[in-house]
Amino acid sequence: MRTLAIINQKGGSGKTTTTVNLAAALGDRGKRVLVIDLDPQASATAWFGVADGGKGLLDVLADRAELIDQVQATATLGIDIIPSSTWLAGVEKVLAGEIGSETVLKRKLKKLPKDRWDYLLMDCPPSLGLLAISALAAAQEMLIPVEAHVMALGGVAQIIKTAEVVRERHNADLELTGIVACRVDGRTRHTQEVVEQLRAKFGKLVFKTVIRENIRLAEAWSFAQPITVYDSRCHGAEDYRALAAEVVRQER
Ligand SMILES: Nc1ncnc2c1ncn2[C@@H]1O[C@H](COP(=O)(O)OP(=O)(O)OP(=O)(O)O)[C@@H](O)[C@H]1O
Ligand SMILES: [Mg+2]
């Protein structure tokens, strides 16, 4: 099972859109995917149309429950999810001062059955707090979505620096799988420039696929369907299928 944290501390960078639609595109290719929604906003949970997880994930992080008991099936081919809820917003308070709280998730992940899923995608909240650090401590790989509308280089450098610390302390295996430019608008010079700068700075770490600005992606959320189901022929579906193909090609 490949374990990926979808991470960027900047809000609205495309994490949830990428988690949900990459998962669905992997599912379309016959991969079995477990999504863990680590964001108290629970947007990925809502997108898959499942009930929120109540205190479930909070209890896991507080070492009072197991991940496997939180798994819910979704209506999307190949996808299961561990849902989030607003309860997760209290995690920093609940675990304040607890030794080793950043590595509870890592420990719990190791107890999941090895061969039930091919991919595990963790949707992180927009911060580098305990939830995101827990994801980095538990993941083998991180995938960074970057909103191409904004100057994103500094933000990416900060994640990489944080990951460096996590690698030293908790997770020597953590690798950067790739950076994906999201909301790319071919008509504006500015978006093109952001993508060019990302490629200049991070080279091959930037996926060839860019995710174009596509209103259908925003609509799909309100219909609680991944883009591959909501409109499988739109640009958004095409782009996430292309991203899934690149991610699968990285398999060793
Ligand atoms: N390719 C796209 N085309 C059009 N809209 C998009 C695209 N990608 C994301 N969006 C929209 O941008 C907003 C932010 O996207 P998303 O929720 O995926 O970001 P996020 O990083 O998960 O945000 P947060 O940090 O709040 O969790 C959403 O309204 C989403 O519908
Ligand atoms: Mg999100």
PDB file of C-alpha atoms and ligand atoms in Angstrom:
ATOM      1  CA  MET A   1       0.000   0.000   0.000  1.00  0.00           C
ATOM      2  CA  ARG A   2       1.351   3.411  -0.986  1.00  0.00           C
ATOM      3  CA  THR A   3       0.617   6.003   1.676  1.00  0.00           C
ATOM      4  CA  LEU A   4       0.364   9.635   0.590  1.00  0.00           C
ATOM      5  CA  ALA A   5      -0.248  12.815   2.573  1.00  0.00           C
ATOM      6  CA  ILE A   6      -1.916  15.462   0.402  1.00  0.00           C
ATOM      7  CA  ILE A   7      -0.537  18.537   2.088  1.00  0.00           C
ATOM      8  CA  ASN A   8      -0.216  22.308   1.831  1.00  0.00           C
ATOM      9  CA  GLN A   9      -0.627  24.664   4.773  1.00  0.00           C
ATOM     10  CA  LYS A  10      -2.156  27.276   2.508  1.00  0.00           C
ATOM     11  CA  GLY A  11      -5.952  27.221   2.502  1.00  0.00           C
ATOM     12  CA  GLY A  12      -7.752  26.578  -0.763  1.00  0.00           C
ATOM     13  CA  SER A  13      -4.764  25.173  -2.624  1.00  0.00           C
ATOM     14  CA  GLY A  14      -6.634  22.151  -4.038  1.00  0.00           C
ATOM     15  CA  LYS A  15      -5.880  19.487  -1.408  1.00  0.00           C
ATOM     16  CA  THR A  16      -9.408  18.175  -1.023  1.00  0.00           C
ATOM     17  CA  THR A  17     -10.211  18.434  -4.733  1.00  0.00           C
ATOM     18  CA  THR A  18      -7.022  16.488  -5.466  1.00  0.00           C
ATOM     19  CA  THR A  19      -7.553  13.873  -2.733  1.00  0.00           C
ATOM     20  CA  VAL A  20     -11.123  13.083  -3.803  1.00  0.00           C
ATOM     21  CA  ASN A  21     -10.659  13.121  -7.555  1.00  0.00           C
ATOM     22  CA  LEU A  22      -7.250  11.455  -7.644  1.00  0.00           C
ATOM     23  CA  ALA A  23      -8.730   8.728  -5.421  1.00  0.00           C
ATOM     24  CA  ALA A  24     -11.699   8.307  -7.775  1.00  0.00           C
ATOM     25  CA  ALA A  25      -9.451   8.233 -10.854  1.00  0.00           C
ATOM     26  CA  LEU A  26      -7.272   5.592  -9.194  1.00  0.00           C
ATOM     27  CA  GLY A  27     -10.439   3.647  -8.367  1.00  0.00           C
ATOM     28  CA  ASP A  28     -11.416   3.810 -12.051  1.00  0.00           C
ATOM     29  CA  ARG A  29      -8.099   2.163 -12.888  1.00  0.00           C
ATOM     30  CA  GLY A  30      -8.952  -0.764 -10.626  1.00  0.00           C
ATOM     31  CA  LYS A  31      -6.977   0.454  -7.613  1.00  0.00           C
ATOM     32  CA  ARG A  32      -8.459   0.088  -4.144  1.00  0.00           C
ATOM     33  CA  VAL A  33      -8.121   3.321  -2.235  1.00  0.00           C
ATOM     34  CA  LEU A  34      -8.616   4.316   1.393  1.00  0.00           C
ATOM     35  CA  VAL A  35      -9.083   8.038   2.008  1.00  0.00           C
ATOM     36  CA  ILE A  36      -8.484   9.417   5.491  1.00  0.00           C
ATOM     37  CA  ASP A  37     -10.073  12.813   5.994  1.00  0.00           C
ATOM     38  CA  LEU A  38      -7.835  14.590   8.510  1.00  0.00           C
ATOM     39  CA  ASP A  39      -9.486  17.994   8.122  1.00  0.00           C
ATOM     40  CA  PRO A  40     -12.064  19.091  10.741  1.00  0.00           C
ATOM     41  CA  GLN A  41     -13.854  20.908   7.879  1.00  0.00           C
ATOM     42  CA  ALA A  42     -14.717  17.358   6.668  1.00  0.00           C
ATOM     43  CA  SER A  43     -14.961  18.454   3.025  1.00  0.00           C
ATOM     44  CA  ALA A  44     -13.701  15.161   1.595  1.00  0.00           C
ATOM     45  CA  THR A  45     -16.191  13.311   3.809  1.00  0.00           C
ATOM     46  CA  ALA A  46     -19.048  15.447   2.464  1.00  0.00           C
ATOM     47  CA  TRP A  47     -17.787  15.075  -1.099  1.00  0.00           C
ATOM     48  CA  PHE A  48     -18.061  11.301  -0.895  1.00  0.00           C
ATOM     49  CA  GLY A  49     -21.540  11.712   0.586  1.00  0.00           C
ATOM     50  CA  VAL A  50     -20.864   9.729   3.756  1.00  0.00           C
ATOM     51  CA  ALA A  51     -21.964  10.579   7.290  1.00  0.00           C
ATOM     52  CA  ASP A  52     -19.392  12.420   9.367  1.00  0.00           C
ATOM     53  CA  GLY A  53     -17.289  10.334  11.687  1.00  0.00           C
ATOM     54  CA  GLY A  54     -18.326  11.889  15.009  1.00  0.00           C
ATOM     55  CA  LYS A  55     -15.628  11.361  17.602  1.00  0.00           C
ATOM     56  CA  GLY A  56     -14.154   8.372  15.734  1.00  0.00           C
ATOM     57  CA  LEU A  57     -10.927   9.808  14.387  1.00  0.00           C
ATOM     58  CA  LEU A  58     -10.390  11.926  17.509  1.00  0.00           C
ATOM     59  CA  ASP A  59     -10.582   8.739  19.575  1.00  0.00           C
ATOM     60  CA  VAL A  60      -8.041   7.094  17.275  1.00  0.00           C
ATOM     61  CA  LEU A  61      -5.606   9.993  17.702  1.00  0.00           C
ATOM     62  CA  ALA A  62      -6.174   9.938  21.456  1.00  0.00           C
ATOM     63  CA  ASP A  63      -5.240   6.235  21.344  1.00  0.00           C
ATOM     64  CA  ARG A  64      -8.703   5.071  22.448  1.00  0.00           C
ATOM     65  CA  ALA A  65      -9.864   3.495  19.154  1.00  0.00           C
ATOM     66  CA  GLU A  66      -8.550   1.757  16.042  1.00  0.00           C
ATOM     67  CA  LEU A  67      -8.582   3.044  12.452  1.00  0.00           C
ATOM     68  CA  ILE A  68     -10.070  -0.130  11.001  1.00  0.00           C
ATOM     69  CA  ASP A  69     -13.280   0.405  12.991  1.00  0.00           C
ATOM     70  CA  GLN A  70     -13.758   3.851  11.396  1.00  0.00           C
ATOM     71  CA  VAL A  71     -13.705   2.682   7.761  1.00  0.00           C
ATOM     72  CA  GLN A  72     -16.853   3.392   5.734  1.00  0.00           C
ATOM     73  CA  ALA A  73     -17.625   2.271   2.193  1.00  0.00           C
ATOM     74  CA  THR A  74     -18.512   4.965  -0.363  1.00  0.00           C
ATOM     75  CA  ALA A  75     -20.675   4.829  -3.483  1.00  0.00           C
ATOM     76  CA  THR A  76     -17.552   5.443  -5.605  1.00  0.00           C
ATOM     77  CA  LEU A  77     -15.863   2.457  -7.216  1.00  0.00           C
ATOM     78  CA  GLY A  78     -12.904   1.206  -5.178  1.00  0.00           C
ATOM     79  CA  ILE A  79     -13.051   3.918  -2.510  1.00  0.00           C
ATOM     80  CA  ASP A  80     -13.415   3.552   1.249  1.00  0.00           C
ATOM     81  CA  ILE A  81     -13.098   6.474   3.627  1.00  0.00           C
ATOM     82  CA  ILE A  82     -12.331   7.204   7.242  1.00  0.00           C
ATOM     83  CA  PRO A  83     -14.519  10.262   7.720  1.00  0.00           C
ATOM     84  CA  SER A  84     -13.738  13.394   9.669  1.00  0.00           C
ATOM     85  CA  SER A  85     -15.952  15.674  11.733  1.00  0.00           C
ATOM     86  CA  THR A  86     -15.703  18.982  13.563  1.00  0.00           C
ATOM     87  CA  TRP A  87     -14.703  16.983  16.644  1.00  0.00           C
ATOM     88  CA  LEU A  88     -11.252  16.811  15.110  1.00  0.00           C
ATOM     89  CA  ALA A  89     -10.867  20.568  15.641  1.00  0.00           C
ATOM     90  CA  GLY A  90     -10.344  19.805  19.323  1.00  0.00           C
ATOM     91  CA  VAL A  91      -7.426  17.467  18.770  1.00  0.00           C
ATOM     92  CA  GLU A  92      -4.665  19.903  19.735  1.00  0.00           C
ATOM     93  CA  LYS A  93      -6.422  20.617  23.043  1.00  0.00           C
ATOM     94  CA  VAL A  94      -7.184  16.983  23.820  1.00  0.00           C
ATOM     95  CA  LEU A  95      -3.618  15.905  23.147  1.00  0.00           C
ATOM     96  CA  ALA A  96      -1.810  18.960  24.551  1.00  0.00           C
ATOM     97  CA  GLY A  97       1.246  17.830  26.448  1.00  0.00           C
ATOM     98  CA  GLU A  98       0.848  14.152  25.517  1.00  0.00           C
ATOM     99  CA  ILE A  99       4.212  12.654  24.677  1.00  0.00           C
ATOM    100  CA  GLY A 100       4.449  11.201  21.196  1.00  0.00           C
ATOM    101  CA  SER A 101       1.033  12.379  20.020  1.00  0.00           C
ATOM    102  CA  GLU A 102       2.449  13.054  16.516  1.00  0.00           C
ATOM    103  CA  THR A 103       3.187   9.375  16.015  1.00  0.00           C
ATOM    104  CA  VAL A 104      -0.087   7.816  17.186  1.00  0.00           C
ATOM    105  CA  LEU A 105      -1.484   7.860  13.637  1.00  0.00           C
ATOM    106  CA  LYS A 106       1.695   6.237  12.311  1.00  0.00           C
ATOM    107  CA  ARG A 107       1.318   3.437  14.859  1.00  0.00           C
ATOM    108  CA  LYS A 108      -2.381   2.990  14.066  1.00  0.00           C
ATOM    109  CA  LEU A 109      -1.735   2.875  10.306  1.00  0.00           C
ATOM    110  CA  LYS A 110       0.677  -0.005  10.758  1.00  0.00           C
ATOM    111  CA  LYS A 111      -2.185  -2.071  12.202  1.00  0.00           C
ATOM    112  CA  LEU A 112      -4.332  -1.722   9.057  1.00  0.00           C
ATOM    113  CA  PRO A 113      -4.469  -4.875   6.894  1.00  0.00           C
ATOM    114  CA  LYS A 114      -1.578  -4.720   4.429  1.00  0.00           C
ATOM    115  CA  ASP A 115      -3.327  -5.942   1.304  1.00  0.00           C
ATOM    116  CA  ARG A 116      -6.838  -4.517   1.514  1.00  0.00           C
ATOM    117  CA  TRP A 117      -6.001  -1.225  -0.247  1.00  0.00           C
ATOM    118  CA  ASP A 118      -3.425  -0.230  -2.883  1.00  0.00           C
ATOM    119  CA  TYR A 119      -3.394   3.455  -1.954  1.00  0.00           C
ATOM    120  CA  LEU A 120      -4.017   5.456   1.174  1.00  0.00           C
ATOM    121  CA  LEU A 121      -4.597   9.189   0.636  1.00  0.00           C
ATOM    122  CA  MET A 122      -4.731  11.569   3.593  1.00  0.00           C
ATOM    123  CA  ASP A 123      -6.443  14.929   3.073  1.00  0.00           C
ATOM    124  CA  CYS A 124      -4.701  17.398   5.397  1.00  0.00           C
ATOM    125  CA  PRO A 125      -6.083  20.619   6.913  1.00  0.00           C
ATOM    126  CA  PRO A 126      -4.630  24.026   5.958  1.00  0.00           C
ATOM    127  CA  SER A 127      -2.006  24.269   8.686  1.00  0.00           C
ATOM    128  CA  LEU A 128       1.142  22.539   9.795  1.00  0.00           C
ATOM    129  CA  GLY A 129      -0.329  21.640  13.182  1.00  0.00           C
ATOM    130  CA  LEU A 130      -0.682  18.277  14.876  1.00  0.00           C
ATOM    131  CA  LEU A 131      -2.968  16.750  12.217  1.00  0.00           C
ATOM    132  CA  ALA A 132      -0.675  17.584   9.294  1.00  0.00           C
ATOM    133  CA  ILE A 133       2.429  16.570  11.244  1.00  0.00           C
ATOM    134  CA  SER A 134       0.731  13.274  12.143  1.00  0.00           C
ATOM    135  CA  ALA A 135       0.058  12.696   8.441  1.00  0.00           C
ATOM    136  CA  LEU A 136       3.695  13.411   7.549  1.00  0.00           C
ATOM    137  CA  ALA A 137       4.911  11.137  10.336  1.00  0.00           C
ATOM    138  CA  ALA A 138       2.651   8.332   9.059  1.00  0.00           C
ATOM    139  CA  ALA A 139       3.037   8.714   5.270  1.00  0.00           C
ATOM    140  CA  GLN A 140       5.667   7.306   2.948  1.00  0.00           C
ATOM    141  CA  GLU A 141       5.078  10.069   0.439  1.00  0.00           C
ATOM    142  CA  MET A 142       3.763  13.594   0.293  1.00  0.00           C
ATOM    143  CA  LEU A 143       1.956  15.130  -2.624  1.00  0.00           C
ATOM    144  CA  ILE A 144       1.706  18.916  -2.640  1.00  0.00           C
ATOM    145  CA  PRO A 145      -1.088  20.618  -4.584  1.00  0.00           C
ATOM    146  CA  VAL A 146      -0.306  24.243  -5.360  1.00  0.00           C
ATOM    147  CA  GLU A 147      -2.844  26.823  -6.438  1.00  0.00           C
ATOM    148  CA  ALA A 148      -1.347  28.354  -9.551  1.00  0.00           C
ATOM    149  CA  HIS A 149      -3.120  31.663  -8.936  1.00  0.00           C
ATOM    150  CA  VAL A 150      -0.807  32.723  -6.160  1.00  0.00           C
ATOM    151  CA  MET A 151       2.913  32.994  -5.566  1.00  0.00           C
ATOM    152  CA  ALA A 152       3.339  29.586  -4.092  1.00  0.00           C
ATOM    153  CA  LEU A 153       7.088  28.963  -4.007  1.00  0.00           C
ATOM    154  CA  GLY A 154       7.616  30.146  -0.418  1.00  0.00           C
ATOM    155  CA  GLY A 155       4.796  27.967   0.864  1.00  0.00           C
ATOM    156  CA  VAL A 156       6.191  24.872  -0.817  1.00  0.00           C
ATOM    157  CA  ALA A 157       9.654  25.563   0.626  1.00  0.00           C
ATOM    158  CA  GLN A 158       8.116  25.750   4.102  1.00  0.00           C
ATOM    159  CA  ILE A 159       6.382  22.361   3.755  1.00  0.00           C
ATOM    160  CA  ILE A 160       9.630  20.818   2.558  1.00  0.00           C
ATOM    161  CA  LYS A 161      11.432  22.276   5.584  1.00  0.00           C
ATOM    162  CA  THR A 162       8.790  20.919   7.966  1.00  0.00           C
ATOM    163  CA  ALA A 163       8.980  17.533   6.256  1.00  0.00           C
ATOM    164  CA  GLU A 164      12.745  17.565   6.804  1.00  0.00           C
ATOM    165  CA  VAL A 165      12.213  17.883  10.572  1.00  0.00           C
ATOM    166  CA  VAL A 166       9.550  15.149  10.573  1.00  0.00           C
ATOM    167  CA  ARG A 167      11.888  12.919   8.558  1.00  0.00           C
ATOM    168  CA  GLU A 168      14.634  13.319  11.170  1.00  0.00           C
ATOM    169  CA  ARG A 169      12.419  12.811  14.175  1.00  0.00           C
ATOM    170  CA  HIS A 170       9.718  10.359  13.173  1.00  0.00           C
ATOM    171  CA  ASN A 171       9.868   9.063   9.617  1.00  0.00           C
ATOM    172  CA  ALA A 172      13.138   8.492   7.794  1.00  0.00           C
ATOM    173  CA  ASP A 173      11.260   7.089   4.779  1.00  0.00           C
ATOM    174  CA  LEU A 174       9.247  10.206   3.936  1.00  0.00           C
ATOM    175  CA  GLU A 175       9.659  11.251   0.290  1.00  0.00           C
ATOM    176  CA  LEU A 176       8.241  14.007  -1.880  1.00  0.00           C
ATOM    177  CA  THR A 177       6.197  12.251  -4.563  1.00  0.00           C
ATOM    178  CA  GLY A 178       5.375  15.376  -6.470  1.00  0.00           C
ATOM    179  CA  ILE A 179       3.963  18.846  -6.725  1.00  0.00           C
ATOM    180  CA  VAL A 180       0.818  19.342  -8.766  1.00  0.00           C
ATOM    181  CA  ALA A 181      -0.250  22.732 -10.077  1.00  0.00           C
ATOM    182  CA  CYS A 182      -3.999  23.251  -9.603  1.00  0.00           C
ATOM    183  CA  ARG A 183      -6.497  25.765 -10.986  1.00  0.00           C
ATOM    184  CA  VAL A 184      -4.269  26.492 -13.953  1.00  0.00           C
ATOM    185  CA  ASP A 185      -5.902  28.984 -16.275  1.00  0.00           C
ATOM    186  CA  GLY A 186      -4.276  28.830 -19.692  1.00  0.00           C
ATOM    187  CA  ARG A 187      -5.590  32.267 -20.584  1.00  0.00           C
ATOM    188  CA  THR A 188      -3.725  34.193 -17.918  1.00  0.00           C
ATOM    189  CA  ARG A 189      -0.027  34.893 -18.142  1.00  0.00           C
ATOM    190  CA  HIS A 190       0.233  34.877 -14.354  1.00  0.00           C
ATOM    191  CA  THR A 191      -0.808  31.227 -13.883  1.00  0.00           C
ATOM    192  CA  GLN A 192       1.598  30.143 -16.611  1.00  0.00           C
ATOM    193  CA  GLU A 193       4.379  32.006 -14.800  1.00  0.00           C
ATOM    194  CA  VAL A 194       3.661  30.271 -11.502  1.00  0.00           C
ATOM    195  CA  VAL A 195       3.843  26.869 -13.223  1.00  0.00           C
ATOM    196  CA  GLU A 196       7.086  27.828 -14.992  1.00  0.00           C
ATOM    197  CA  GLN A 197       8.639  28.971 -11.717  1.00  0.00           C
ATOM    198  CA  LEU A 198       7.615  25.755  -9.995  1.00  0.00           C
ATOM    199  CA  ARG A 199       9.267  23.753 -12.788  1.00  0.00           C
ATOM    200  CA  ALA A 200      12.390  25.920 -12.680  1.00  0.00           C
ATOM    201  CA  LYS A 201      12.751  25.442  -8.940  1.00  0.00           C
ATOM    202  CA  PHE A 202      11.557  21.859  -8.398  1.00  0.00           C
ATOM    203  CA  GLY A 203      12.221  20.297 -11.813  1.00  0.00           C
ATOM    204  CA  LYS A 204      11.058  16.707 -12.176  1.00  0.00           C
ATOM    205  CA  LEU A 205       9.240  16.844  -8.852  1.00  0.00           C
ATOM    206  CA  VAL A 206       6.483  18.790 -10.599  1.00  0.00           C
ATOM    207  CA  PHE A 207       3.960  16.522 -12.314  1.00  0.00           C
ATOM    208  CA  LYS A 208       3.665  16.928 -16.080  1.00  0.00           C
ATOM    209  CA  THR A 209      -0.076  17.014 -15.591  1.00  0.00           C
ATOM    210  CA  VAL A 210      -1.529  20.335 -14.492  1.00  0.00           C
ATOM    211  CA  ILE A 211      -5.085  20.569 -13.196  1.00  0.00           C
ATOM    212  CA  ARG A 212      -6.911  23.182 -15.204  1.00  0.00           C
ATOM    213  CA  GLU A 213      -9.420  25.619 -13.754  1.00  0.00           C
ATOM    214  CA  ASN A 214     -12.734  23.863 -14.285  1.00  0.00           C
ATOM    215  CA  ILE A 215     -16.042  24.931 -12.758  1.00  0.00           C
ATOM    216  CA  ARG A 216     -17.322  21.333 -13.008  1.00  0.00           C
ATOM    217  CA  LEU A 217     -14.924  20.411 -10.174  1.00  0.00           C
ATOM    218  CA  ALA A 218     -16.565  22.938  -7.862  1.00  0.00           C
ATOM    219  CA  GLU A 219     -20.036  21.756  -8.947  1.00  0.00           C
ATOM    220  CA  ALA A 220     -19.195  18.087  -8.391  1.00  0.00           C
ATOM    221  CA  TRP A 221     -18.668  18.818  -4.685  1.00  0.00           C
ATOM    222  CA  SER A 222     -22.239  20.030  -4.218  1.00  0.00           C
ATOM    223  CA  PHE A 223     -23.554  16.886  -5.931  1.00  0.00           C
ATOM    224  CA  ALA A 224     -21.404  14.718  -3.629  1.00  0.00           C
ATOM    225  CA  GLN A 225     -19.865  12.960  -6.617  1.00  0.00           C
ATOM    226  CA  PRO A 226     -16.235  12.780  -7.716  1.00  0.00           C
ATOM    227  CA  ILE A 227     -15.616  14.420 -11.066  1.00  0.00           C
ATOM    228  CA  THR A 228     -15.162  11.080 -12.833  1.00  0.00           C
ATOM    229  CA  VAL A 229     -18.770  10.267 -11.921  1.00  0.00           C
ATOM    230  CA  TYR A 230     -20.285  13.748 -12.153  1.00  0.00           C
ATOM    231  CA  ASP A 231     -18.938  14.539 -15.622  1.00  0.00           C
ATOM    232  CA  SER A 232     -16.379  12.035 -16.817  1.00  0.00           C
ATOM    233  CA  ARG A 233     -15.606  13.948 -20.014  1.00  0.00           C
ATOM    234  CA  CYS A 234     -14.865  17.432 -18.642  1.00  0.00           C
ATOM    235  CA  HIS A 235     -11.337  18.860 -18.320  1.00  0.00           C
ATOM    236  CA  GLY A 236     -11.303  18.233 -14.580  1.00  0.00           C
ATOM    237  CA  ALA A 237     -11.957  14.506 -15.052  1.00  0.00           C
ATOM    238  CA  GLU A 238      -9.388  14.315 -17.859  1.00  0.00           C
ATOM    239  CA  ASP A 239      -6.752  16.036 -15.736  1.00  0.00           C
ATOM    240  CA  TYR A 240      -7.265  13.885 -12.656  1.00  0.00           C
ATOM    241  CA  ARG A 241      -7.170  10.739 -14.814  1.00  0.00           C
ATOM    242  CA  ALA A 242      -3.853  11.944 -16.267  1.00  0.00           C
ATOM    243  CA  LEU A 243      -2.527  12.647 -12.773  1.00  0.00           C
ATOM    244  CA  ALA A 244      -3.602   9.160 -11.642  1.00  0.00           C
ATOM    245  CA  ALA A 245      -1.755   7.661 -14.606  1.00  0.00           C
ATOM    246  CA  GLU A 246       1.438   9.521 -13.617  1.00  0.00           C
ATOM    247  CA  VAL A 247       1.081   8.476  -9.976  1.00  0.00           C
ATOM    248  CA  VAL A 248       0.586   4.829 -10.989  1.00  0.00           C
ATOM    249  CA  ARG A 249       3.680   4.993 -13.227  1.00  0.00           C
ATOM    250  CA  GLN A 250       5.713   5.854 -10.114  1.00  0.00           C
ATOM    251  CA  GLU A 251       4.917   2.435  -8.619  1.00  0.00           C
ATOM    252  CA  ARG A 252       7.977   0.327  -8.233  1.00  0.00           C
TER     253      ARG A 252
HETATM  254  N1  LIG B   1      -9.203  22.911 -10.803  1.00  0.00           N
HETATM  255  C1  LIG B   1     -10.144  23.658 -10.193  1.00  0.00           C
HETATM  256  N2  LIG B   1     -11.015  24.399 -10.932  1.00  0.00           N
HETATM  257  C2  LIG B   1     -11.965  25.147 -10.330  1.00  0.00           C
HETATM  258  N3  LIG B   1     -12.114  25.242  -9.001  1.00  0.00           N
HETATM  259  C3  LIG B   1     -11.279  24.540  -8.211  1.00  0.00           C
HETATM  260  C4  LIG B   1     -10.258  23.710  -8.757  1.00  0.00           C
HETATM  261  N4  LIG B   1      -9.585  23.134  -7.736  1.00  0.00           N
HETATM  262  C5  LIG B   1     -10.156  23.579  -6.610  1.00  0.00           C
HETATM  263  N5  LIG B   1     -11.169  24.442  -6.882  1.00  0.00           N
HETATM  264  C6  LIG B   1     -12.008  25.162  -5.910  1.00  0.00           C
HETATM  265  O1  LIG B   1     -11.145  25.912  -5.070  1.00  0.00           O
HETATM  266  C7  LIG B   1     -11.587  25.858  -3.730  1.00  0.00           C
HETATM  267  C8  LIG B   1     -10.489  25.266  -2.865  1.00  0.00           C
HETATM  268  O2  LIG B   1     -10.230  23.927  -3.284  1.00  0.00           O
HETATM  269  P1  LIG B   1     -10.009  22.769  -2.218  1.00  0.00           P
HETATM  270  O3  LIG B   1     -11.142  22.747  -1.247  1.00  0.00           O
HETATM  271  O4  LIG B   1      -9.711  21.537  -2.946  1.00  0.00           O
HETATM  272  O5  LIG B   1      -8.712  23.298  -1.495  1.00  0.00           O
HETATM  273  P2  LIG B   1      -8.113  22.836  -0.094  1.00  0.00           P
HETATM  274  O6  LIG B   1      -6.653  23.021  -0.188  1.00  0.00           O
HETATM  275  O7  LIG B   1      -8.619  21.505   0.279  1.00  0.00           O
HETATM  276  O8  LIG B   1      -8.762  23.916   0.890  1.00  0.00           O
HETATM  277  P3  LIG B   1      -8.639  23.902   2.507  1.00  0.00           P
HETATM  278  O9  LIG B   1      -7.266  24.376   2.784  1.00  0.00           O
HETATM  279  O10 LIG B   1      -9.706  24.839   2.968  1.00  0.00           O
HETATM  280  O11 LIG B   1      -8.860  22.496   2.942  1.00  0.00           O
HETATM  281  C9  LIG B   1     -12.858  25.047  -3.725  1.00  0.00           C
HETATM  282  O12 LIG B   1     -13.949  25.923  -3.783  1.00  0.00           O
HETATM  283  C10 LIG B   1     -12.765  24.240  -5.019  1.00  0.00           C
HETATM  284  O13 LIG B   1     -14.037  23.944  -5.545  1.00  0.00           O
HETATM  285 MG    MG B   2      -9.487  20.838   2.044  1.00  0.00          MG
END
